[in-house]
PDB file of N, CA and C in Angstrom:
ATOM      1  N   MET A   1     -32.025 -13.248  -3.749  1.00 63.00           N
ATOM      2  CA  MET A   1     -31.101 -12.145  -3.659  1.00 63.00           C
ATOM      3  C   MET A   1     -31.289 -11.202  -4.847  1.00 63.00           C
ATOM      4  N   LYS A   2     -31.576 -11.756  -6.024  1.00 70.00           N
ATOM      5  CA  LYS A   2     -31.786 -10.915  -7.194  1.00 70.00           C
ATOM      6  C   LYS A   2     -32.962  -9.969  -6.985  1.00 70.00           C
ATOM      7  N   ILE A   3     -34.025 -10.484  -6.388  1.00 75.00           N
ATOM      8  CA  ILE A   3     -35.212  -9.660  -6.161  1.00 75.00           C
ATOM      9  C   ILE A   3     -34.886  -8.531  -5.188  1.00 75.00           C
ATOM     10  N   PHE A   4     -34.144  -8.850  -4.153  1.00 70.00           N
ATOM     11  CA  PHE A   4     -33.770  -7.831  -3.176  1.00 70.00           C
ATOM     12  C   PHE A   4     -32.896  -6.760  -3.826  1.00 70.00           C
ATOM     13  N   ASN A   5     -31.927  -7.170  -4.654  1.00 74.00           N
ATOM     14  CA  ASN A   5     -31.071  -6.204  -5.342  1.00 74.00           C
ATOM     15  C   ASN A   5     -31.882  -5.328  -6.290  1.00 74.00           C
ATOM     16  N   ARG A   6     -32.852  -5.926  -6.984  1.00 74.00           N
ATOM     17  CA  ARG A   6     -33.721  -5.161  -7.879  1.00 74.00           C
ATOM     18  C   ARG A   6     -34.536  -4.147  -7.083  1.00 74.00           C
ATOM     19  N   PHE A   7     -35.030  -4.564  -5.922  1.00 71.00           N
ATOM     20  CA  PHE A   7     -35.783  -3.659  -5.051  1.00 71.00           C
ATOM     21  C   PHE A   7     -34.918  -2.471  -4.631  1.00 71.00           C
ATOM     22  N   LEU A   8     -33.676  -2.754  -4.235  1.00 71.00           N
ATOM     23  CA  LEU A   8     -32.779  -1.684  -3.822  1.00 71.00           C
ATOM     24  C   LEU A   8     -32.478  -0.734  -4.974  1.00 71.00           C
ATOM     25  N   ARG A   9     -32.253  -1.277  -6.174  1.00 74.00           N
ATOM     26  CA  ARG A   9     -31.983  -0.438  -7.332  1.00 74.00           C
ATOM     27  C   ARG A   9     -33.157   0.489  -7.627  1.00 74.00           C
ATOM     28  N   ARG A  10     -34.368  -0.068  -7.590  1.00 75.00           N
ATOM     29  CA  ARG A  10     -35.564   0.742  -7.875  1.00 75.00           C
ATOM     30  C   ARG A  10     -35.806   1.791  -6.788  1.00 75.00           C
ATOM     31  N   ALA A  11     -35.383   1.485  -5.568  1.00 74.00           N
ATOM     32  CA  ALA A  11     -35.527   2.442  -4.469  1.00 74.00           C
ATOM     33  C   ALA A  11     -34.461   3.531  -4.524  1.00 74.00           C
ATOM     34  N   GLY A  12     -33.493   3.375  -5.416  1.00 71.00           N
ATOM     35  CA  GLY A  12     -32.446   4.391  -5.565  1.00 71.00           C
ATOM     36  C   GLY A  12     -31.273   4.221  -4.635  1.00 71.00           C
ATOM     37  N   VAL A  13     -31.147   3.056  -4.021  1.00 70.00           N
ATOM     38  CA  VAL A  13     -30.026   2.809  -3.121  1.00 70.00           C
ATOM     39  C   VAL A  13     -28.841   2.306  -3.944  1.00 70.00           C
ATOM     40  N   GLN A  14     -27.727   2.976  -3.787  1.00 65.00           N
ATOM     41  CA  GLN A  14     -26.519   2.568  -4.500  1.00 65.00           C
ATOM     42  C   GLN A  14     -25.879   1.388  -3.784  1.00 65.00           C
ATOM     43  N   GLN A  15     -25.445   0.407  -4.563  1.00 58.00           N
ATOM     44  CA  GLN A  15     -24.758  -0.728  -3.961  1.00 58.00           C
ATOM     45  C   GLN A  15     -23.351  -0.310  -3.583  1.00 58.00           C
ATOM     46  N   PRO A  16     -22.881  -0.749  -2.422  1.00 56.00           N
ATOM     47  CA  PRO A  16     -21.535  -0.381  -2.017  1.00 56.00           C
ATOM     48  C   PRO A  16     -20.503  -1.033  -2.932  1.00 56.00           C
ATOM     49  N   VAL A  17     -19.475  -0.295  -3.211  1.00 49.00           N
ATOM     50  CA  VAL A  17     -18.404  -0.808  -4.043  1.00 49.00           C
ATOM     51  C   VAL A  17     -17.443  -1.581  -3.145  1.00 49.00           C
ATOM     52  N   VAL A  18     -17.233  -2.836  -3.468  1.00 47.00           N
ATOM     53  CA  VAL A  18     -16.301  -3.656  -2.703  1.00 47.00           C
ATOM     54  C   VAL A  18     -14.958  -3.544  -3.378  1.00 47.00           C
ATOM     55  N   ARG A  19     -14.009  -2.984  -2.661  1.00 49.00           N
ATOM     56  CA  ARG A  19     -12.685  -2.774  -3.218  1.00 49.00           C
ATOM     57  C   ARG A  19     -11.795  -3.926  -2.806  1.00 49.00           C
ATOM     58  N   SER A  20     -11.286  -4.617  -3.773  1.00 48.00           N
ATOM     59  CA  SER A  20     -10.376  -5.707  -3.479  1.00 48.00           C
ATOM     60  C   SER A  20      -8.962  -5.282  -3.828  1.00 48.00           C
ATOM     61  N   ALA A  21      -8.013  -6.013  -3.294  1.00 50.00           N
ATOM     62  CA  ALA A  21      -6.620  -5.711  -3.594  1.00 50.00           C
ATOM     63  C   ALA A  21      -6.377  -5.986  -5.069  1.00 50.00           C
ATOM     64  N   SER A  22      -5.982  -4.977  -5.751  1.00 56.00           N
ATOM     65  CA  SER A  22      -5.773  -5.070  -7.186  1.00 56.00           C
ATOM     66  C   SER A  22      -4.433  -5.725  -7.476  1.00 56.00           C
ATOM     67  N   ALA A  23      -4.341  -6.313  -8.648  1.00 61.00           N
ATOM     68  CA  ALA A  23      -3.076  -6.931  -9.055  1.00 61.00           C
ATOM     69  C   ALA A  23      -2.022  -5.864  -9.302  1.00 61.00           C
ATOM     70  N   SER A  24      -2.455  -4.611  -9.473  1.00 82.00           N
ATOM     71  CA  SER A  24      -1.503  -3.546  -9.735  1.00 82.00           C
ATOM     72  C   SER A  24      -1.064  -2.836  -8.457  1.00 82.00           C
ATOM     73  N   GLU A  25      -1.422  -3.357  -7.302  1.00 89.00           N
ATOM     74  CA  GLU A  25      -0.987  -2.769  -6.035  1.00 89.00           C
ATOM     75  C   GLU A  25       0.002  -3.696  -5.346  1.00 89.00           C
ATOM     76  N   SER A  26       1.042  -3.099  -4.813  1.00 90.00           N
ATOM     77  CA  SER A  26       2.043  -3.841  -4.049  1.00 90.00           C
ATOM     78  C   SER A  26       2.191  -3.176  -2.697  1.00 90.00           C
ATOM     79  N   ARG A  27       2.579  -3.973  -1.708  1.00 93.00           N
ATOM     80  CA  ARG A  27       2.749  -3.437  -0.353  1.00 93.00           C
ATOM     81  C   ARG A  27       4.120  -3.803   0.170  1.00 93.00           C
ATOM     82  N   LEU A  28       4.777  -2.826   0.778  1.00 92.00           N
ATOM     83  CA  LEU A  28       6.030  -3.095   1.467  1.00 92.00           C
ATOM     84  C   LEU A  28       5.987  -2.515   2.856  1.00 92.00           C
ATOM     85  N   SER A  29       6.772  -3.100   3.720  1.00 93.00           N
ATOM     86  CA  SER A  29       6.926  -2.517   5.052  1.00 93.00           C
ATOM     87  C   SER A  29       8.378  -2.089   5.196  1.00 93.00           C
ATOM     88  N   VAL A  30       8.563  -0.915   5.766  1.00 93.00           N
ATOM     89  CA  VAL A  30       9.879  -0.313   5.919  1.00 93.00           C
ATOM     90  C   VAL A  30      10.090  -0.052   7.401  1.00 93.00           C
ATOM     91  N   LEU A  31      11.152  -0.598   7.953  1.00 93.00           N
ATOM     92  CA  LEU A  31      11.483  -0.426   9.370  1.00 93.00           C
ATOM     93  C   LEU A  31      12.688   0.495   9.472  1.00 93.00           C
ATOM     94  N   CYS A  32      12.568   1.517  10.306  1.00 93.00           N
ATOM     95  CA  CYS A  32      13.676   2.442  10.508  1.00 93.00           C
ATOM     96  C   CYS A  32      13.631   2.970  11.941  1.00 93.00           C
ATOM     97  N   MET A  33      14.636   3.745  12.291  1.00 93.00           N
ATOM     98  CA  MET A  33      14.658   4.373  13.604  1.00 93.00           C
ATOM     99  C   MET A  33      13.547   5.420  13.657  1.00 93.00           C
ATOM    100  N   ARG A  34      12.975   5.579  14.814  1.00 92.00           N
ATOM    101  CA  ARG A  34      11.824   6.480  14.982  1.00 92.00           C
ATOM    102  C   ARG A  34      12.142   7.919  14.570  1.00 92.00           C
ATOM    103  N   GLN A  35      13.330   8.398  14.917  1.00 92.00           N
ATOM    104  CA  GLN A  35      13.687   9.780  14.600  1.00 92.00           C
ATOM    105  C   GLN A  35      13.958   9.981  13.111  1.00 92.00           C
ATOM    106  N   ASP A  36      14.180   8.909  12.348  1.00 92.00           N
ATOM    107  CA  ASP A  36      14.436   9.016  10.913  1.00 92.00           C
ATOM    108  C   ASP A  36      13.174   8.871  10.065  1.00 92.00           C
ATOM    109  N   MET A  37      12.018   8.589  10.681  1.00 92.00           N
ATOM    110  CA  MET A  37      10.815   8.274   9.910  1.00 92.00           C
ATOM    111  C   MET A  37      10.360   9.433   9.023  1.00 92.00           C
ATOM    112  N   ALA A  38      10.450  10.650   9.488  1.00 92.00           N
ATOM    113  CA  ALA A  38      10.001  11.789   8.677  1.00 92.00           C
ATOM    114  C   ALA A  38      10.802  11.899   7.381  1.00 92.00           C
ATOM    115  N   SER A  39      12.111  11.767   7.479  1.00 93.00           N
ATOM    116  CA  SER A  39      12.939  11.850   6.268  1.00 93.00           C
ATOM    117  C   SER A  39      12.735  10.630   5.369  1.00 93.00           C
ATOM    118  N   VAL A  40      12.501   9.464   5.969  1.00 93.00           N
ATOM    119  CA  VAL A  40      12.253   8.252   5.181  1.00 93.00           C
ATOM    120  C   VAL A  40      10.932   8.384   4.422  1.00 93.00           C
ATOM    121  N   ARG A  41       9.890   8.880   5.088  1.00 93.00           N
ATOM    122  CA  ARG A  41       8.603   9.080   4.416  1.00 93.00           C
ATOM    123  C   ARG A  41       8.743  10.040   3.240  1.00 93.00           C
ATOM    124  N   LYS A  42       9.439  11.142   3.461  1.00 93.00           N
ATOM    125  CA  LYS A  42       9.636  12.114   2.390  1.00 93.00           C
ATOM    126  C   LYS A  42      10.394  11.487   1.226  1.00 93.00           C
ATOM    127  N   ARG A  43      11.401  10.706   1.535  1.00 92.00           N
ATOM    128  CA  ARG A  43      12.195  10.049   0.495  1.00 92.00           C
ATOM    129  C   ARG A  43      11.353   9.048  -0.289  1.00 92.00           C
ATOM    130  N   ILE A  44      10.500   8.299   0.400  1.00 93.00           N
ATOM    131  CA  ILE A  44       9.631   7.325  -0.274  1.00 93.00           C
ATOM    132  C   ILE A  44       8.731   8.047  -1.273  1.00 93.00           C
ATOM    133  N   TYR A  45       8.051   9.097  -0.824  1.00 93.00           N
ATOM    134  CA  TYR A  45       7.147   9.828  -1.713  1.00 93.00           C
ATOM    135  C   TYR A  45       7.883  10.432  -2.908  1.00 93.00           C
ATOM    136  N   THR A  46       8.998  11.111  -2.657  1.00 93.00           N
ATOM    137  CA  THR A  46       9.693  11.790  -3.755  1.00 93.00           C
ATOM    138  C   THR A  46      10.331  10.809  -4.730  1.00 93.00           C
ATOM    139  N   ASP A  47      10.989   9.767  -4.220  1.00 93.00           N
ATOM    140  CA  ASP A  47      11.656   8.809  -5.106  1.00 93.00           C
ATOM    141  C   ASP A  47      10.664   8.007  -5.936  1.00 93.00           C
ATOM    142  N   PHE A  48       9.574   7.557  -5.309  1.00 93.00           N
ATOM    143  CA  PHE A  48       8.598   6.759  -6.043  1.00 93.00           C
ATOM    144  C   PHE A  48       7.877   7.620  -7.078  1.00 93.00           C
ATOM    145  N   GLN A  49       7.569   8.866  -6.738  1.00 93.00           N
ATOM    146  CA  GLN A  49       6.906   9.741  -7.687  1.00 93.00           C
ATOM    147  C   GLN A  49       7.835  10.061  -8.853  1.00 93.00           C
ATOM    148  N   ALA A  50       9.103  10.290  -8.583  1.00 93.00           N
ATOM    149  CA  ALA A  50      10.064  10.572  -9.650  1.00 93.00           C
ATOM    150  C   ALA A  50      10.229   9.368 -10.586  1.00 93.00           C
ATOM    151  N   ALA A  51      10.019   8.167 -10.058  1.00 92.00           N
ATOM    152  CA  ALA A  51      10.138   6.953 -10.869  1.00 92.00           C
ATOM    153  C   ALA A  51       8.854   6.640 -11.632  1.00 92.00           C
ATOM    154  N   GLY A  52       7.803   7.432 -11.416  1.00 91.00           N
ATOM    155  CA  GLY A  52       6.546   7.200 -12.114  1.00 91.00           C
ATOM    156  C   GLY A  52       5.603   6.264 -11.389  1.00 91.00           C
ATOM    157  N   LEU A  53       5.863   6.000 -10.109  1.00 92.00           N
ATOM    158  CA  LEU A  53       5.015   5.131  -9.295  1.00 92.00           C
ATOM    159  C   LEU A  53       4.206   6.001  -8.336  1.00 92.00           C
ATOM    160  N   ARG A  54       2.990   5.559  -8.027  1.00 92.00           N
ATOM    161  CA  ARG A  54       2.124   6.338  -7.142  1.00 92.00           C
ATOM    162  C   ARG A  54       1.974   5.623  -5.806  1.00 92.00           C
ATOM    163  N   VAL A  55       2.309   6.308  -4.731  1.00 93.00           N
ATOM    164  CA  VAL A  55       2.101   5.793  -3.380  1.00 93.00           C
ATOM    165  C   VAL A  55       0.648   6.089  -3.027  1.00 93.00           C
ATOM    166  N   SER A  56      -0.177   5.032  -2.963  1.00 92.00           N
ATOM    167  CA  SER A  56      -1.596   5.248  -2.705  1.00 92.00           C
ATOM    168  C   SER A  56      -1.915   5.293  -1.216  1.00 92.00           C
ATOM    169  N   ASN A  57      -1.047   4.725  -0.388  1.00 92.00           N
ATOM    170  CA  ASN A  57      -1.278   4.770   1.057  1.00 92.00           C
ATOM    171  C   ASN A  57       0.043   4.557   1.773  1.00 92.00           C
ATOM    172  N   LEU A  58       0.227   5.277   2.864  1.00 92.00           N
ATOM    173  CA  LEU A  58       1.397   5.090   3.709  1.00 92.00           C
ATOM    174  C   LEU A  58       0.941   5.279   5.144  1.00 92.00           C
ATOM    175  N   SER A  59       1.062   4.230   5.946  1.00 92.00           N
ATOM    176  CA  SER A  59       0.681   4.333   7.354  1.00 92.00           C
ATOM    177  C   SER A  59       1.883   3.985   8.214  1.00 92.00           C
ATOM    178  N   VAL A  60       2.020   4.719   9.301  1.00 91.00           N
ATOM    179  CA  VAL A  60       3.168   4.543  10.193  1.00 91.00           C
ATOM    180  C   VAL A  60       2.680   4.019  11.524  1.00 91.00           C
ATOM    181  N   GLU A  61       3.357   3.008  12.016  1.00 89.00           N
ATOM    182  CA  GLU A  61       3.090   2.514  13.369  1.00 89.00           C
ATOM    183  C   GLU A  61       4.418   2.395  14.092  1.00 89.00           C
ATOM    184  N   HIS A  62       4.389   2.599  15.367  1.00 81.00           N
ATOM    185  CA  HIS A  62       5.615   2.545  16.165  1.00 81.00           C
ATOM    186  C   HIS A  62       5.796   1.127  16.680  1.00 81.00           C
ATOM    187  N   ALA A  63       6.767   0.430  16.078  1.00 72.00           N
ATOM    188  CA  ALA A  63       7.005  -0.972  16.398  1.00 72.00           C
ATOM    189  C   ALA A  63       7.569  -1.145  17.805  1.00 72.00           C
ATOM    190  N   SER A  64       8.406  -0.234  18.217  1.00 78.00           N
ATOM    191  CA  SER A  64       8.966  -0.289  19.570  1.00 78.00           C
ATOM    192  C   SER A  64       9.298   1.142  19.987  1.00 78.00           C
ATOM    193  N   HIS A  65       9.963   1.259  21.116  1.00 84.00           N
ATOM    194  CA  HIS A  65      10.328   2.592  21.610  1.00 84.00           C
ATOM    195  C   HIS A  65      11.298   3.284  20.656  1.00 84.00           C
ATOM    196  N   GLU A  66      12.187   2.523  20.017  1.00 89.00           N
ATOM    197  CA  GLU A  66      13.196   3.115  19.139  1.00 89.00           C
ATOM    198  C   GLU A  66      12.839   3.045  17.664  1.00 89.00           C
ATOM    199  N   ASN A  67      12.057   2.051  17.253  1.00 92.00           N
ATOM    200  CA  ASN A  67      11.799   1.807  15.840  1.00 92.00           C
ATOM    201  C   ASN A  67      10.386   2.196  15.429  1.00 92.00           C
ATOM    202  N   ALA A  68      10.242   2.501  14.155  1.00 93.00           N
ATOM    203  CA  ALA A  68       8.934   2.776  13.562  1.00 93.00           C
ATOM    204  C   ALA A  68       8.836   1.978  12.265  1.00 93.00           C
ATOM    205  N   LYS A  69       7.611   1.595  11.935  1.00 93.00           N
ATOM    206  CA  LYS A  69       7.383   0.783  10.740  1.00 93.00           C
ATOM    207  C   LYS A  69       6.383   1.510   9.851  1.00 93.00           C
ATOM    208  N   ALA A  70       6.722   1.654   8.572  1.00 92.00           N
ATOM    209  CA  ALA A  70       5.819   2.270   7.603  1.00 92.00           C
ATOM    210  C   ALA A  70       5.329   1.183   6.655  1.00 92.00           C
ATOM    211  N   CYS A  71       4.012   1.085   6.506  1.00 93.00           N
ATOM    212  CA  CYS A  71       3.412   0.169   5.533  1.00 93.00           C
ATOM    213  C   CYS A  71       3.033   1.007   4.322  1.00 93.00           C
ATOM    214  N   VAL A  72       3.626   0.699   3.178  1.00 93.00           N
ATOM    215  CA  VAL A  72       3.478   1.495   1.979  1.00 93.00           C
ATOM    216  C   VAL A  72       2.722   0.682   0.929  1.00 93.00           C
ATOM    217  N   THR A  73       1.643   1.250   0.385  1.00 93.00           N
ATOM    218  CA  THR A  73       0.908   0.638  -0.714  1.00 93.00           C
ATOM    219  C   THR A  73       1.193   1.448  -1.966  1.00 93.00           C
ATOM    220  N   ILE A  74       1.681   0.769  -3.009  1.00 93.00           N
ATOM    221  CA  ILE A  74       2.086   1.424  -4.239  1.00 93.00           C
ATOM    222  C   ILE A  74       1.225   0.929  -5.380  1.00 93.00           C
ATOM    223  N   SER A  75       0.674   1.853  -6.154  1.00 91.00           N
ATOM    224  CA  SER A  75      -0.044   1.491  -7.376  1.00 91.00           C
ATOM    225  C   SER A  75       0.985   1.373  -8.481  1.00 91.00           C
ATOM    226  N   CYS A  76       1.091   0.181  -9.032  1.00 87.00           N
ATOM    227  CA  CYS A  76       2.136  -0.083 -10.011  1.00 87.00           C
ATOM    228  C   CYS A  76       1.591  -0.974 -11.119  1.00 87.00           C
ATOM    229  N   PRO A  77       1.493  -0.459 -12.346  1.00 88.00           N
ATOM    230  CA  PRO A  77       1.073  -1.318 -13.449  1.00 88.00           C
ATOM    231  C   PRO A  77       2.148  -2.377 -13.727  1.00 88.00           C
ATOM    232  N   PRO A  78       1.771  -3.503 -14.310  1.00 88.00           N
ATOM    233  CA  PRO A  78       2.730  -4.593 -14.526  1.00 88.00           C
ATOM    234  C   PRO A  78       3.991  -4.195 -15.287  1.00 88.00           C
ATOM    235  N   GLU A  79       3.875  -3.261 -16.216  1.00 91.00           N
ATOM    236  CA  GLU A  79       5.064  -2.876 -16.997  1.00 91.00           C
ATOM    237  C   GLU A  79       6.057  -2.055 -16.170  1.00 91.00           C
ATOM    238  N   MET A  80       5.636  -1.571 -14.990  1.00 91.00           N
ATOM    239  CA  MET A  80       6.521  -0.790 -14.124  1.00 91.00           C
ATOM    240  C   MET A  80       7.146  -1.623 -13.002  1.00 91.00           C
ATOM    241  N   ARG A  81       6.926  -2.944 -12.997  1.00 92.00           N
ATOM    242  CA  ARG A  81       7.469  -3.797 -11.930  1.00 92.00           C
ATOM    243  C   ARG A  81       8.987  -3.695 -11.786  1.00 92.00           C
ATOM    244  N   PRO A  82       9.752  -3.677 -12.894  1.00 93.00           N
ATOM    245  CA  PRO A  82      11.206  -3.541 -12.717  1.00 93.00           C
ATOM    246  C   PRO A  82      11.590  -2.251 -11.990  1.00 93.00           C
ATOM    247  N   GLU A  83      10.899  -1.162 -12.278  1.00 94.00           N
ATOM    248  CA  GLU A  83      11.180   0.100 -11.601  1.00 94.00           C
ATOM    249  C   GLU A  83      10.813   0.019 -10.113  1.00 94.00           C
ATOM    250  N   LEU A  84       9.729  -0.680  -9.802  1.00 93.00           N
ATOM    251  CA  LEU A  84       9.340  -0.876  -8.408  1.00 93.00           C
ATOM    252  C   LEU A  84      10.410  -1.667  -7.658  1.00 93.00           C
ATOM    253  N   MET A  85      10.934  -2.690  -8.286  1.00 93.00           N
ATOM    254  CA  MET A  85      12.002  -3.487  -7.650  1.00 93.00           C
ATOM    255  C   MET A  85      13.252  -2.639  -7.442  1.00 93.00           C
ATOM    256  N   THR A  86      13.567  -1.785  -8.401  1.00 94.00           N
ATOM    257  CA  THR A  86      14.727  -0.898  -8.265  1.00 94.00           C
ATOM    258  C   THR A  86      14.538   0.054  -7.093  1.00 94.00           C
ATOM    259  N   GLN A  87      13.341   0.608  -6.962  1.00 94.00           N
ATOM    260  CA  GLN A  87      13.074   1.523  -5.848  1.00 94.00           C
ATOM    261  C   GLN A  87      13.141   0.804  -4.505  1.00 94.00           C
ATOM    262  N   ALA A  88      12.655  -0.442  -4.452  1.00 93.00           N
ATOM    263  CA  ALA A  88      12.722  -1.214  -3.206  1.00 93.00           C
ATOM    264  C   ALA A  88      14.181  -1.487  -2.820  1.00 93.00           C
ATOM    265  N   ARG A  89      15.013  -1.783  -3.815  1.00 94.00           N
ATOM    266  CA  ARG A  89      16.442  -2.001  -3.532  1.00 94.00           C
ATOM    267  C   ARG A  89      17.105  -0.722  -3.034  1.00 94.00           C
ATOM    268  N   ARG A  90      16.744   0.412  -3.629  1.00 93.00           N
ATOM    269  CA  ARG A  90      17.306   1.686  -3.170  1.00 93.00           C
ATOM    270  C   ARG A  90      16.905   1.985  -1.735  1.00 93.00           C
ATOM    271  N   LEU A  91      15.676   1.672  -1.392  1.00 92.00           N
ATOM    272  CA  LEU A  91      15.244   1.855   0.000  1.00 92.00           C
ATOM    273  C   LEU A  91      16.057   0.975   0.932  1.00 92.00           C
ATOM    274  N   ARG A  92      16.237  -0.280   0.537  1.00 93.00           N
ATOM    275  CA  ARG A  92      16.975  -1.226   1.376  1.00 93.00           C
ATOM    276  C   ARG A  92      18.412  -0.773   1.585  1.00 93.00           C
ATOM    277  N   ASP A  93      19.015  -0.127   0.565  1.00 93.00           N
ATOM    278  CA  ASP A  93      20.408   0.318   0.652  1.00 93.00           C
ATOM    279  C   ASP A  93      20.581   1.619   1.433  1.00 93.00           C
ATOM    280  N   ASN A  94      19.480   2.278   1.758  1.00 92.00           N
ATOM    281  CA  ASN A  94      19.542   3.518   2.522  1.00 92.00           C
ATOM    282  C   ASN A  94      20.018   3.196   3.943  1.00 92.00           C
ATOM    283  N   PRO A  95      21.064   3.871   4.447  1.00 93.00           N
ATOM    284  CA  PRO A  95      21.581   3.548   5.786  1.00 93.00           C
ATOM    285  C   PRO A  95      20.594   3.836   6.921  1.00 93.00           C
ATOM    286  N   ALA A  96      19.610   4.707   6.709  1.00 92.00           N
ATOM    287  CA  ALA A  96      18.639   5.017   7.758  1.00 92.00           C
ATOM    288  C   ALA A  96      17.596   3.908   7.907  1.00 92.00           C
ATOM    289  N   ILE A  97      17.478   3.041   6.923  1.00 93.00           N
ATOM    290  CA  ILE A  97      16.446   2.001   6.928  1.00 93.00           C
ATOM    291  C   ILE A  97      17.037   0.687   7.408  1.00 93.00           C
ATOM    292  N   LEU A  98      16.372   0.082   8.389  1.00 93.00           N
ATOM    293  CA  LEU A  98      16.847  -1.164   8.976  1.00 93.00           C
ATOM    294  C   LEU A  98      16.406  -2.395   8.190  1.00 93.00           C
ATOM    295  N   ASN A  99      15.165  -2.374   7.651  1.00 93.00           N
ATOM    296  CA  ASN A  99      14.633  -3.546   6.959  1.00 93.00           C
ATOM    297  C   ASN A  99      13.536  -3.124   5.987  1.00 93.00           C
ATOM    298  N   VAL A 100      13.502  -3.781   4.829  1.00 93.00           N
ATOM    299  CA  VAL A 100      12.427  -3.603   3.849  1.00 93.00           C
ATOM    300  C   VAL A 100      11.956  -4.993   3.472  1.00 93.00           C
ATOM    301  N   GLN A 101      10.646  -5.215   3.544  1.00 92.00           N
ATOM    302  CA  GLN A 101      10.120  -6.519   3.135  1.00 92.00           C
ATOM    303  C   GLN A 101       8.767  -6.355   2.470  1.00 92.00           C
ATOM    304  N   TRP A 102       8.460  -7.280   1.573  1.00 90.00           N
ATOM    305  CA  TRP A 102       7.174  -7.274   0.881  1.00 90.00           C
ATOM    306  C   TRP A 102       6.118  -7.823   1.804  1.00 90.00           C
ATOM    307  N   GLU A 103       4.952  -7.218   1.778  1.00 82.00           N
ATOM    308  CA  GLU A 103       3.819  -7.655   2.593  1.00 82.00           C
ATOM    309  C   GLU A 103       2.921  -8.557   1.749  1.00 82.00           C
ATOM    310  N   PRO A 104       2.304  -9.552   2.367  1.00 75.00           N
ATOM    311  CA  PRO A 104       1.352 -10.383   1.611  1.00 75.00           C
ATOM    312  C   PRO A 104       0.106  -9.581   1.269  1.00 75.00           C
ATOM    313  N   ARG A 105      -0.527  -9.972   0.189  1.00 63.00           N
ATOM    314  CA  ARG A 105      -1.774  -9.303  -0.204  1.00 63.00           C
ATOM    315  C   ARG A 105      -2.868  -9.660   0.769  1.00 63.00           C
ATOM    316  N   GLN A 106      -3.686  -8.680   1.069  1.00 58.00           N
ATOM    317  CA  GLN A 106      -4.819  -8.924   1.967  1.00 58.00           C
ATOM    318  C   GLN A 106      -6.039  -9.218   1.127  1.00 58.00           C
ATOM    319  N   ARG A 107      -6.731 -10.233   1.497  1.00 50.00           N
ATOM    320  CA  ARG A 107      -7.983 -10.548   0.828  1.00 50.00           C
ATOM    321  C   ARG A 107      -9.102  -9.794   1.516  1.00 50.00           C
ATOM    322  N   SER A 108      -9.958  -9.217   0.696  1.00 51.00           N
ATOM    323  CA  SER A 108     -11.116  -8.548   1.295  1.00 51.00           C
ATOM    324  C   SER A 108     -12.329  -9.422   1.027  1.00 51.00           C
ATOM    325  N   ASN A 109     -12.991  -9.793   2.060  1.00 48.00           N
ATOM    326  CA  ASN A 109     -14.173 -10.637   1.945  1.00 48.00           C
ATOM    327  C   ASN A 109     -15.416  -9.772   2.082  1.00 48.00           C
ATOM    328  N   ALA A 110     -16.283  -9.902   1.107  1.00 49.00           N
ATOM    329  CA  ALA A 110     -17.535  -9.145   1.167  1.00 49.00           C
ATOM    330  C   ALA A 110     -18.550  -9.948   1.968  1.00 49.00           C
ATOM    331  N   LEU A 111     -19.173  -9.304   2.896  1.00 51.00           N
ATOM    332  CA  LEU A 111     -20.194  -9.970   3.689  1.00 51.00           C
ATOM    333  C   LEU A 111     -21.560  -9.650   3.113  1.00 51.00           C
ATOM    334  N   ASN A 112     -22.275 -10.662   2.737  1.00 46.00           N
ATOM    335  CA  ASN A 112     -23.622 -10.475   2.195  1.00 46.00           C
ATOM    336  C   ASN A 112     -24.608 -11.195   3.053  1.00 46.00           C
TER     337      ASN A 112
END
């Protein structure tokens, strides 16, 4: 494998960067009514940014005819964990939001 990698380097081929789930990333899922999702998304972005946290990804899927689920990935350094927990509690207390839960970390396996 070393010889093959050396060959690729000399040929000028860049090795792909394998991105793994960082220890500084957290994921939550937020369930709300479908018609409230736009305001919930806006609130997530504005509140987390005001708290000094960066939302690196937010994807929305429609869980049912009435409900929608947003999966939020937040970049959060370890010293900001208390602020992240505070923001998660504020989301949970929002009357438009039905459920907030932490998502398990996904392992990324590199295929060689």
